[in-house]
Tab-separated table of C-alpha atoms in Angstrom:
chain	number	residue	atom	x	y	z
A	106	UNK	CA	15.734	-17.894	8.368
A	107	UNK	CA	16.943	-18.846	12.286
A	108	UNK	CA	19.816	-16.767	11.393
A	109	UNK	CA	18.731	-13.993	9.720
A	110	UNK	CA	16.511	-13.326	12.551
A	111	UNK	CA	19.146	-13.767	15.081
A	112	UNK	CA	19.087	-10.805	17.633
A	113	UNK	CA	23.118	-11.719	17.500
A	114	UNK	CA	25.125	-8.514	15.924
A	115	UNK	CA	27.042	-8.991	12.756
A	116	UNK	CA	29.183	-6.244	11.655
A	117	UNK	CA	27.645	-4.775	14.677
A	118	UNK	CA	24.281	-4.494	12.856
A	119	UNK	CA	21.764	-6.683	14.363
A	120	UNK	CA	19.380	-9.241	11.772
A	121	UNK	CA	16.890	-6.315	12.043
A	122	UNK	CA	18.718	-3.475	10.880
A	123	UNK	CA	20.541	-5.485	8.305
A	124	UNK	CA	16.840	-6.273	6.366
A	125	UNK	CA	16.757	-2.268	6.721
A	126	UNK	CA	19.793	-2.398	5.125
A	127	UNK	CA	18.449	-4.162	2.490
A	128	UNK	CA	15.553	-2.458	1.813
A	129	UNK	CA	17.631	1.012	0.798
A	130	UNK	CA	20.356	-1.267	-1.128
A	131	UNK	CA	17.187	-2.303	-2.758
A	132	UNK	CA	15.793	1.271	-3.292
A	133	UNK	CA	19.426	2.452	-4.756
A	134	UNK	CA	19.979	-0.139	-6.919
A	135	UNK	CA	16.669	0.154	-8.339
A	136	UNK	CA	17.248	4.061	-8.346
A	137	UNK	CA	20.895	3.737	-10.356
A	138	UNK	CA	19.136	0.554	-13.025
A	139	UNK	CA	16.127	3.243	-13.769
A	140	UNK	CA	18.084	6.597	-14.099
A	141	UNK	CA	21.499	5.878	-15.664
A	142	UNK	CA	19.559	3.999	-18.252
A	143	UNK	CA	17.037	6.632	-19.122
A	144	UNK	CA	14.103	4.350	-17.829
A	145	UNK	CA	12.530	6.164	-15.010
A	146	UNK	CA	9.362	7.280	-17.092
A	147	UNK	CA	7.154	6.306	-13.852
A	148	UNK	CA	8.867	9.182	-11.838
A	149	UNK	CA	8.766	11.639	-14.664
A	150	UNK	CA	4.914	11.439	-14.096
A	151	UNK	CA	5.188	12.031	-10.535
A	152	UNK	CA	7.574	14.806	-11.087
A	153	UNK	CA	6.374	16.383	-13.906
A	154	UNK	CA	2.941	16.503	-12.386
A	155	UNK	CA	4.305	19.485	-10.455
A	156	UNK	CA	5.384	21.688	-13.046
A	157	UNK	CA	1.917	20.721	-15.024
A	158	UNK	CA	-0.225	21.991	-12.188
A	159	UNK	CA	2.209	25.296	-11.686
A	160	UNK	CA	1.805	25.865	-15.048
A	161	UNK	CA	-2.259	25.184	-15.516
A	162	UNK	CA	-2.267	22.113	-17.909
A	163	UNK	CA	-4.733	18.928	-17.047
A	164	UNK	CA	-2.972	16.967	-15.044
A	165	UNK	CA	-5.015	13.720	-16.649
A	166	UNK	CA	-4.051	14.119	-20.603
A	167	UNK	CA	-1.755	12.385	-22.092
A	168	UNK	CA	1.982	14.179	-22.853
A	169	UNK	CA	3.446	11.587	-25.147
A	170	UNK	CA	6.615	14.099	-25.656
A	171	UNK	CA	7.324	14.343	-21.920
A	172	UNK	CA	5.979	10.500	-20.644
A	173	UNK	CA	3.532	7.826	-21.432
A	174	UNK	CA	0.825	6.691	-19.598
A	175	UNK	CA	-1.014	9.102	-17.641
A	176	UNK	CA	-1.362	10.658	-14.703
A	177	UNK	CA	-3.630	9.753	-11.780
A	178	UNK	CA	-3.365	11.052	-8.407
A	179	UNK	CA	-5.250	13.609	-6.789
A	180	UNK	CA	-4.046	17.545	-6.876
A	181	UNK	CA	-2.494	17.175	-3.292
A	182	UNK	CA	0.127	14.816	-4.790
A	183	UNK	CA	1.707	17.801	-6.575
A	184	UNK	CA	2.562	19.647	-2.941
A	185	UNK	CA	4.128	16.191	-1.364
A	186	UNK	CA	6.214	15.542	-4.975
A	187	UNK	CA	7.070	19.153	-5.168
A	188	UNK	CA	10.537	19.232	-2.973
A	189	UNK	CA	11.717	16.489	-5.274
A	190	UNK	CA	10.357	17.818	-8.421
A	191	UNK	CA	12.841	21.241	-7.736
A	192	UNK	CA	15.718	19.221	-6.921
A	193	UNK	CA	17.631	17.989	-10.695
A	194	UNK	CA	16.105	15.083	-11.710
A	195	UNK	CA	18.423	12.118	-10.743
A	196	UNK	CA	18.689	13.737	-7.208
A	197	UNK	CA	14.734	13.856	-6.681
A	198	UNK	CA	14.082	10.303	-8.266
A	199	UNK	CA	17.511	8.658	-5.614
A	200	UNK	CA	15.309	10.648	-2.868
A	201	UNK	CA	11.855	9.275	-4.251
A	202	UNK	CA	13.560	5.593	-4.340
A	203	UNK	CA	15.106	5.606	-0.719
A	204	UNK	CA	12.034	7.994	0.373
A	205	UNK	CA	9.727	4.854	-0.403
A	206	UNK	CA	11.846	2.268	1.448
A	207	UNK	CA	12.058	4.867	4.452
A	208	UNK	CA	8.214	5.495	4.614
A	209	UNK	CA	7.721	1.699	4.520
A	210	UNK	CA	10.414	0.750	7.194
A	211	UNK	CA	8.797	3.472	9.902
A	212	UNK	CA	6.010	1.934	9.445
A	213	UNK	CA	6.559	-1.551	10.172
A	214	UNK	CA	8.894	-0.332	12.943
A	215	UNK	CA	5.977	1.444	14.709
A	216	UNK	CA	3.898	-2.144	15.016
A	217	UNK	CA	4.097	-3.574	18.146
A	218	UNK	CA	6.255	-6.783	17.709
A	219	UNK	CA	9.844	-7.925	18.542
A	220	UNK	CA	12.484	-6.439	16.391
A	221	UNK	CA	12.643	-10.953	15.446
A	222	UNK	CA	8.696	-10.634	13.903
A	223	UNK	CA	9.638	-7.435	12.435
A	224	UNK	CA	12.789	-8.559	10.878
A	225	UNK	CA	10.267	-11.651	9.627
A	226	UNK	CA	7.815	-9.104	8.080
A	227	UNK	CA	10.248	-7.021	6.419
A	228	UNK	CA	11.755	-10.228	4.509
A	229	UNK	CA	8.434	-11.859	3.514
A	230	UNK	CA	7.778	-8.638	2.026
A	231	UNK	CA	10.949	-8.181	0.210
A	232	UNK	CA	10.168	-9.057	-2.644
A	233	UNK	CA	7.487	-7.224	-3.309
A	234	UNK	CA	8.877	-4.212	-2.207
A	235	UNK	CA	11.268	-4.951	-4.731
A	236	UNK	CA	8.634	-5.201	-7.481
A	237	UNK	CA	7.194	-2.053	-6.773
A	238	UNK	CA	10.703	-0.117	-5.915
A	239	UNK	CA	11.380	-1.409	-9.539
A	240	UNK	CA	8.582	0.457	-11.440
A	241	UNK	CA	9.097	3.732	-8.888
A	242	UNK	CA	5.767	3.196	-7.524
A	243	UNK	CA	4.247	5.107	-4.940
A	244	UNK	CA	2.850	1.619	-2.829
A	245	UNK	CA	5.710	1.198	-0.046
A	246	UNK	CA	4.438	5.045	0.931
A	247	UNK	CA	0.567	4.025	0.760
A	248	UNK	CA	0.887	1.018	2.531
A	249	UNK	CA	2.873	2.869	5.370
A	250	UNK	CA	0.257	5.784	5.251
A	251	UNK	CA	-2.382	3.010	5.953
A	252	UNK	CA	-0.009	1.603	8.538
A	253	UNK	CA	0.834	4.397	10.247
A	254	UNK	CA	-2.880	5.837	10.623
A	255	UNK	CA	-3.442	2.689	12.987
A	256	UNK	CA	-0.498	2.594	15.170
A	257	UNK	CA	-0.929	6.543	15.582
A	258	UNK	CA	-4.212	5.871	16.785
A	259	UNK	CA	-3.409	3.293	19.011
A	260	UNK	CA	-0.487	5.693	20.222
A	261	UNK	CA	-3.514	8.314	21.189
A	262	UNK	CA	-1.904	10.804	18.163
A	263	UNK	CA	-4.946	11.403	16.417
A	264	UNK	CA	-3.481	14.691	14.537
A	265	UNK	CA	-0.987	12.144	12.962
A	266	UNK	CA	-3.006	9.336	12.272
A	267	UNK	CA	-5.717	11.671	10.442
A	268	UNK	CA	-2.986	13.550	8.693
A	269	UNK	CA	-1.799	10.537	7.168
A	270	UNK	CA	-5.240	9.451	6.124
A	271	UNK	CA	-6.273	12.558	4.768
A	272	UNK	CA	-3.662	13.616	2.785
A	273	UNK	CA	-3.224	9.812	1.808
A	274	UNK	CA	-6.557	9.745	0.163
A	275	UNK	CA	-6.365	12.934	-1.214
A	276	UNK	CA	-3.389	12.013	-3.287
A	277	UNK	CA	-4.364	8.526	-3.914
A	278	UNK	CA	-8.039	7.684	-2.795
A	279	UNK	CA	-6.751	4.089	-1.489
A	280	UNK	CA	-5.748	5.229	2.812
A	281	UNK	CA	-9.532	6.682	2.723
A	282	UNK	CA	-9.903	2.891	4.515
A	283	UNK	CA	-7.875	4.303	7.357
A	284	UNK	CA	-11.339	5.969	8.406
A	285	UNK	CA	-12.507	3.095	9.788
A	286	UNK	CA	-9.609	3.034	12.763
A	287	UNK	CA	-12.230	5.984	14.309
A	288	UNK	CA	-13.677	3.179	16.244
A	289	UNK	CA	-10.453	2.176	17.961
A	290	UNK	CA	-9.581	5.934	18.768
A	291	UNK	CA	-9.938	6.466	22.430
A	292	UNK	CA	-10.242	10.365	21.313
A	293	UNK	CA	-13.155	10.468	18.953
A	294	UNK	CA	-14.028	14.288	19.160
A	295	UNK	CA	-10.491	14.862	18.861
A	296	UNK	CA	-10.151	12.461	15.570
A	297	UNK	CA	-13.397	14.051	13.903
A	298	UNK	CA	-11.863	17.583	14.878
A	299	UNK	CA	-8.232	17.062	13.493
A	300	UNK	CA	-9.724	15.137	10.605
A	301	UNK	CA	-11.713	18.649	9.442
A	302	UNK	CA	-8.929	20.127	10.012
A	303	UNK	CA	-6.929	18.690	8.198
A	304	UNK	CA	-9.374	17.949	5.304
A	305	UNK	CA	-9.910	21.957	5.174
A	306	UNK	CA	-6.075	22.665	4.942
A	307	UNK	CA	-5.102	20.078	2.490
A	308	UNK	CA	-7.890	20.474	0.105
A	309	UNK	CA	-6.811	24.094	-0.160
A	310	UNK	CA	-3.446	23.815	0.069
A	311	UNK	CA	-2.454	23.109	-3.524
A	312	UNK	CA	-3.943	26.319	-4.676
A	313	UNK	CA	-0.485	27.745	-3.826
A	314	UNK	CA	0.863	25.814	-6.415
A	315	UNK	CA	-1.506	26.289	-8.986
A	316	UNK	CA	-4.614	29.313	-7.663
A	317	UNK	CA	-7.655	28.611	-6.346
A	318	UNK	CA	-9.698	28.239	-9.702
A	319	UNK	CA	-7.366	26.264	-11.601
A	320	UNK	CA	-7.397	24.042	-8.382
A	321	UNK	CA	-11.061	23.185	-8.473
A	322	UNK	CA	-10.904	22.279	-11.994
A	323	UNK	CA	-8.165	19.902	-11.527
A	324	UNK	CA	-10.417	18.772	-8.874
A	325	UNK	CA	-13.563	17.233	-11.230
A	326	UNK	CA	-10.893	16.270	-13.814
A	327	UNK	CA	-9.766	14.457	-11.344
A	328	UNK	CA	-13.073	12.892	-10.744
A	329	UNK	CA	-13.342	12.144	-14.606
A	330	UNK	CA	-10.008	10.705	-15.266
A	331	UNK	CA	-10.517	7.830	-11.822
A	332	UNK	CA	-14.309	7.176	-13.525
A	333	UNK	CA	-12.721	6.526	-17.167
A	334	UNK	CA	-9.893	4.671	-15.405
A	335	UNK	CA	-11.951	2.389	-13.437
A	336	UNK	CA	-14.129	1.643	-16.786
A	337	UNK	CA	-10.654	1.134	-18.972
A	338	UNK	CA	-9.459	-1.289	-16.410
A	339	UNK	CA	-11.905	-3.695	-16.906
A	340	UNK	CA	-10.472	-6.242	-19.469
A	341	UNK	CA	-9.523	-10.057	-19.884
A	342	UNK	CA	-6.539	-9.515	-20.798
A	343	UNK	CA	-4.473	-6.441	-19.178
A	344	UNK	CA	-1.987	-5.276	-16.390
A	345	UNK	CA	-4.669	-4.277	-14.443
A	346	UNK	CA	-7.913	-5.281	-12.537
A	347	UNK	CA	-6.001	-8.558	-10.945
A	348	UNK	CA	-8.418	-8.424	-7.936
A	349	UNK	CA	-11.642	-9.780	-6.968
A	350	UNK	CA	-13.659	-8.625	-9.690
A	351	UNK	CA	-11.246	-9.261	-12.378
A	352	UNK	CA	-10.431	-12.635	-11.358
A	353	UNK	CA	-14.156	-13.470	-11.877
A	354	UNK	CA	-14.206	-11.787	-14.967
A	355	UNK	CA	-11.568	-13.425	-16.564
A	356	UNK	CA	-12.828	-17.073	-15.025
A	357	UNK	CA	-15.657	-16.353	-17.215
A	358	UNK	CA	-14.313	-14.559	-19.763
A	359	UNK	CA	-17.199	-11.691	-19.336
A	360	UNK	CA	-15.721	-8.363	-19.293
A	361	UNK	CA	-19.302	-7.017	-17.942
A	362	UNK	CA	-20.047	-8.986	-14.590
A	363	UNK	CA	-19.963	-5.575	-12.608
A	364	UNK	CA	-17.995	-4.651	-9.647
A	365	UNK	CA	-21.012	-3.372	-7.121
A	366	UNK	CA	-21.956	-6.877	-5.748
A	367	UNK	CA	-18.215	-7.585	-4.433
A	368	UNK	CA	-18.001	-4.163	-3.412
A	369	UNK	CA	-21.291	-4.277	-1.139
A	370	UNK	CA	-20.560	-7.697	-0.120
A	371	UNK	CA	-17.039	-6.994	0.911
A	372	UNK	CA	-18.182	-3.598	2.840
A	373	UNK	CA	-21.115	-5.864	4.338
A	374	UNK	CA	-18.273	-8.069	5.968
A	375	UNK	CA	-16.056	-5.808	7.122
A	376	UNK	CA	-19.082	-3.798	8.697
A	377	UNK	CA	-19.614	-6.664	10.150
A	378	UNK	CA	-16.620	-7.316	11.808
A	379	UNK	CA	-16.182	-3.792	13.046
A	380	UNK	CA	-19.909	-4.532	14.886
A	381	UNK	CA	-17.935	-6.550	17.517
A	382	UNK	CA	-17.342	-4.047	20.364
A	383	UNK	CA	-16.773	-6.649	22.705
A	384	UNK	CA	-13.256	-7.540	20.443
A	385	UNK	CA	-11.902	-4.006	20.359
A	386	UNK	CA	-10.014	-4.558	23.834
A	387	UNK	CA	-7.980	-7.254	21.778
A	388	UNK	CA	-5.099	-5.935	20.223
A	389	UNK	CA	-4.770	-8.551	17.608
A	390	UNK	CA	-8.581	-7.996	16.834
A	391	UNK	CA	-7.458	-4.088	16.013
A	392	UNK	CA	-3.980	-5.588	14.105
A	393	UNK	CA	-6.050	-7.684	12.323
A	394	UNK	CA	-8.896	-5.048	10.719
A	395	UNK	CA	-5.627	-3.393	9.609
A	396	UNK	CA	-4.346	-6.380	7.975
A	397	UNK	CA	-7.794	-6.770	6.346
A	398	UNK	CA	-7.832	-3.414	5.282
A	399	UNK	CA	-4.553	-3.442	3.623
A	400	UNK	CA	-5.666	-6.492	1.195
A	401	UNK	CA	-8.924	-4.995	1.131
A	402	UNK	CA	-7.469	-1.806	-1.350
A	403	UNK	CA	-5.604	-3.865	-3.621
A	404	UNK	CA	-8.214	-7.332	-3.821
A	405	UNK	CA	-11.479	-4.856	-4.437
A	406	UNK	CA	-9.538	-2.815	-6.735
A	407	UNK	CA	-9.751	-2.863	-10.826
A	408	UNK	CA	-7.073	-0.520	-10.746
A	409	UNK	CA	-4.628	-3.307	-8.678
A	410	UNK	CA	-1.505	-4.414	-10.968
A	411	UNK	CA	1.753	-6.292	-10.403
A	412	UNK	CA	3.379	-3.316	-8.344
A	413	UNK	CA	0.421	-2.492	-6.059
A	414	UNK	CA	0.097	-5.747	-4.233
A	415	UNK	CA	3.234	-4.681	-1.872
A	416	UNK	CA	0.018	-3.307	0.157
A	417	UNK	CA	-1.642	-6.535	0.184
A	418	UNK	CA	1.091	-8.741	0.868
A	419	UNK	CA	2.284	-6.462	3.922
A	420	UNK	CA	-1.403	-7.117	5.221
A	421	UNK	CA	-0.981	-10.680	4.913
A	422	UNK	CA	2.440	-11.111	6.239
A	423	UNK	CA	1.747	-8.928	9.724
A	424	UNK	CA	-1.089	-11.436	9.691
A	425	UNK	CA	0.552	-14.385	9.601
A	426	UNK	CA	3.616	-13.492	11.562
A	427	UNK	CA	1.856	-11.985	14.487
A	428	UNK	CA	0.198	-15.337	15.463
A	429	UNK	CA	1.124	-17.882	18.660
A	430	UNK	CA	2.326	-20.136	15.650
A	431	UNK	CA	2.889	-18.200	12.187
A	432	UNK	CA	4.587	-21.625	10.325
A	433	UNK	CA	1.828	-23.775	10.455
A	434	UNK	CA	1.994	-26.305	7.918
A	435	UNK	CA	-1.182	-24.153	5.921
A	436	UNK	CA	1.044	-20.966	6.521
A	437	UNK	CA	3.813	-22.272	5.407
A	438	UNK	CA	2.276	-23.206	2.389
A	439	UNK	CA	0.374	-20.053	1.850
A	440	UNK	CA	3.569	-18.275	2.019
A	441	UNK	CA	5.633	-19.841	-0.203
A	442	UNK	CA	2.710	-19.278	-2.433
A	443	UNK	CA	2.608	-15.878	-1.939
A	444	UNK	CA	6.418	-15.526	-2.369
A	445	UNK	CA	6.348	-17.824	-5.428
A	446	UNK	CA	3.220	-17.428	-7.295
A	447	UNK	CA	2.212	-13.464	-6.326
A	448	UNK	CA	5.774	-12.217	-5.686
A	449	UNK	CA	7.528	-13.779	-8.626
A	450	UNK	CA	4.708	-14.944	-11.037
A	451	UNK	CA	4.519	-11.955	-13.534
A	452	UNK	CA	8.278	-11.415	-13.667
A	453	UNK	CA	11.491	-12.968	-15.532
A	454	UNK	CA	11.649	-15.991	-13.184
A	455	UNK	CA	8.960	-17.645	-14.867
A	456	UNK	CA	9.109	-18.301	-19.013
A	457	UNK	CA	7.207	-15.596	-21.240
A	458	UNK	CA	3.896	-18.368	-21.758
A	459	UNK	CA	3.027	-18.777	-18.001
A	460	UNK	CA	3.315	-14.566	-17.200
A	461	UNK	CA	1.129	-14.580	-19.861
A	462	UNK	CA	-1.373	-17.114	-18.475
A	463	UNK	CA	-0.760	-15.691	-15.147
A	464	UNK	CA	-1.959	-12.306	-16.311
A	465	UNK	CA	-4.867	-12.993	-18.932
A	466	UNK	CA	-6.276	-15.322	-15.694
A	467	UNK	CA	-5.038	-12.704	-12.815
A	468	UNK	CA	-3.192	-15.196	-10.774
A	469	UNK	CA	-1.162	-12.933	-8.999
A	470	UNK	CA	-4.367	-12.022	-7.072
A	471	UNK	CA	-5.197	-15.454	-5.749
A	472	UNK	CA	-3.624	-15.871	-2.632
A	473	UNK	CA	-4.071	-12.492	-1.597
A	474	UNK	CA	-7.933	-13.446	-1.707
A	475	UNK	CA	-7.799	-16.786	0.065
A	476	UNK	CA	-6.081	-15.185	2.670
A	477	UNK	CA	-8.655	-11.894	3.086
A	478	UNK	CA	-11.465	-14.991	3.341
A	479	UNK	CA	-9.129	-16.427	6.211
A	480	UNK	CA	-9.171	-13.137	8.071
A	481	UNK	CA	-12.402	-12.292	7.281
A	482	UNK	CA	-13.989	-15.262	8.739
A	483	UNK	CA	-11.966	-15.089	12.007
A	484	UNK	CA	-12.847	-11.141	12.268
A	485	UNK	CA	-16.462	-12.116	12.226
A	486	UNK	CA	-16.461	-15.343	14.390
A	487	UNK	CA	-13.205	-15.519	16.277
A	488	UNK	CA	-12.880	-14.902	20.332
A	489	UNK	CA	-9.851	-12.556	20.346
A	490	UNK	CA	-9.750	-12.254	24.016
A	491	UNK	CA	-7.203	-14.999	24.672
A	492	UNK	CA	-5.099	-14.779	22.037
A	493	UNK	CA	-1.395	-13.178	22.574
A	494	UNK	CA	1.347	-11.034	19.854
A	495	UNK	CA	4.788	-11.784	19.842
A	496	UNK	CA	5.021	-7.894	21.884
A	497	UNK	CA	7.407	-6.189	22.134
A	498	UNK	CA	9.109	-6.369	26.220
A	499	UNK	CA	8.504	-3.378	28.607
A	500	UNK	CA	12.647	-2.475	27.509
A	501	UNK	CA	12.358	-2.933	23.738
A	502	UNK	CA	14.132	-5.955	23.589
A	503	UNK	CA	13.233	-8.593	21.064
A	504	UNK	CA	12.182	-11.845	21.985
């Protein structure tokens, strides 16, 4: 690990932009495994989604001739898949691949850490990245979206920051959480102002696509298809719900134990948290609501599966590696559980009966949830005000 996060150059690439590196090699090779074997049926969604809204068919029925599975975003997904839906398809599914990995890298590069911590967070993610890169998944871009609506803030660009979260949720209701970085905004008229602004615009905008009246149809059938979702999700034994609720649910076997309770209690803490005025002048304090945040969306989820928990594990990565001492012996343990048992539990490395046991019982969810405790108690009862970041220096240079 020393090594890799060497600021020395090799190749005249330093450690940092090598992981970049990485990240599109990963993106390609996942791009040319998918395409050239006629497996890509994730992006066919995406793309197709496009001509079904230009052409005024529900977006949320099934098209077993075209795809299977459904379809699930909001309307405004259709306007940011549409450049890569008119391109031919292998061109617009490489773009969508190495689009992903781009979106995610900005985002991490925008933190406020040495290019060394970086290069740490971009590694410990790998693998997850990876996961969801595999199954052309639209998570590196909603993690970054959450990402990037804090450090715009913090940056004083609240035009940015609430155009990310906007059209975020409006394509996938998950960066609505990036609301919530209002209350470190040292512009708040200027936030609520560009936020109806924006809000105005992009609800409209995919009428060009589609008209105005076909627009607000696609609108409450949108609304249907996330209620029948949320209800379908709930099993013992599926893909899906591996988050708070469904952990429960499956340690019980009782597919009925509802979802409210966790929801208010989880909105009750992180209320609570965001209460302490006196800790917004810490930066970590502000790092670490975003870090909350981004396990929140996939832990308090039923719609959470293997490839969503890139957002979750980028929240508890930053975490980690931004404190005085990220490899504590607990740390070091909780990460090598997160690589092992949430990164690599539901795939090939481990025999057919255990990712079977590991989904019927959720497990990939588990460490994500001890470590949302973790922050959430410190958010609530932690003094912030001495703590320091591994910055970045007043050059740039990493440390």
């Amino acid at each position: 690990m020393s090594e890799l996060l060497s600021p020395k150059k090799f190749l005249k690439l330093t450690g940092y932009q090598w992981t970049c590196v990485l990240y599109i090699a990963v993106a390609v090779f996942c791009w040319q495994l998918k395409y050239f074997r006629h497996i890509d049926n994730n992006y066919l969604i995406f793309r197709t989604s496009f001509y079904h809204f230009k052409d005024h068919l529900n977006l949320y029925l099934l098209y077993p001739k075209e795809y299977y599975d459904v379809y699930i975003y909001g309307p405004a997904f259709t306007v940011f898949i549409a450049p890569l839906a008119l391109m031919p398809e292998g061109l617009g599914f490489f773009f969508w691949e190495v689009g992903n990995a781009a979106a995610f890298l900005w985002a991490i590069n925008t933190l406020p850490f040495t290019n060394r911590t970086k290069t740490a967070i971009l590694l410990l993610c790998a693998i997850e990245f990876a996961n969801s890169s595999h199954y052309m998944q639209f998570n590196p871009i909603i993690a970054a979206i959450i990402i990037l609506s804090f450090t715009m803030v913090r940056r004083q660009k609240e035009q940015y920051a609430t155009l990310f979260t906007v059209f975020g949720t409006l394509m996938k209701i998950y960066p609505i959480v990036g609301v919530a970085f209002f209350m470190f905004s040292k512009n708040k008229l200027k936030y609520i102002g560009w936020s109806f602004i924006w809000l105005v615009i992009l609800l409209c905008l995919p009428a060009i696509i589609s008209g105005p009246q076909f627009l607000v149809q696609t609108y409450k059938d949108w609304f249907a298809a996330l209620t029948s979702k949320n209800l379908t999700n709930q099993s013992l034994t599926t893909g899906f719900d591996w988050c708070m609720m469904g952990v429960t649910r499956r340690l019980f076997q009782d597919s009925s134990i509802p979802n409210w309770p966790f929801l208010m209690g989880g909105a009750a803490v992180f209320g609570a948290a965001l209460l302490r005025f006196k800790q917004y002048s810490s930066l970590k304090f502000q790092l670490q609501v975003m870090c909350s945040m981004l396990l929140m969306v996939v832990i308090f989820s039923t719609a959470s599966e293997h490839p969503t928990f890139i957002i979750a594990t980028a929240g508890a990565v930053i975490y980690m590696m931004m404190q005085e001492e990220p490899f504590t012996p607990f740390n070091i343990v909780i990460l090598v559980l997160l690589l092992v048992v949430t990164g690599l539990g539901p795939s090939d490395a481990f025999p057919k009966p255990a990712r079977i046991w590991m989904q019927n019982y959720a497990i990939k969810a588990y460490v994500p949830i001890i470590i949302w405790f973790k922050i959430a108690w410190e958010l609530l009862f932690k003094d912030f005000s001495n703590d320091k970041l591994p910055l970045k220096t007043s050059t740039g240079a990493s440390e």
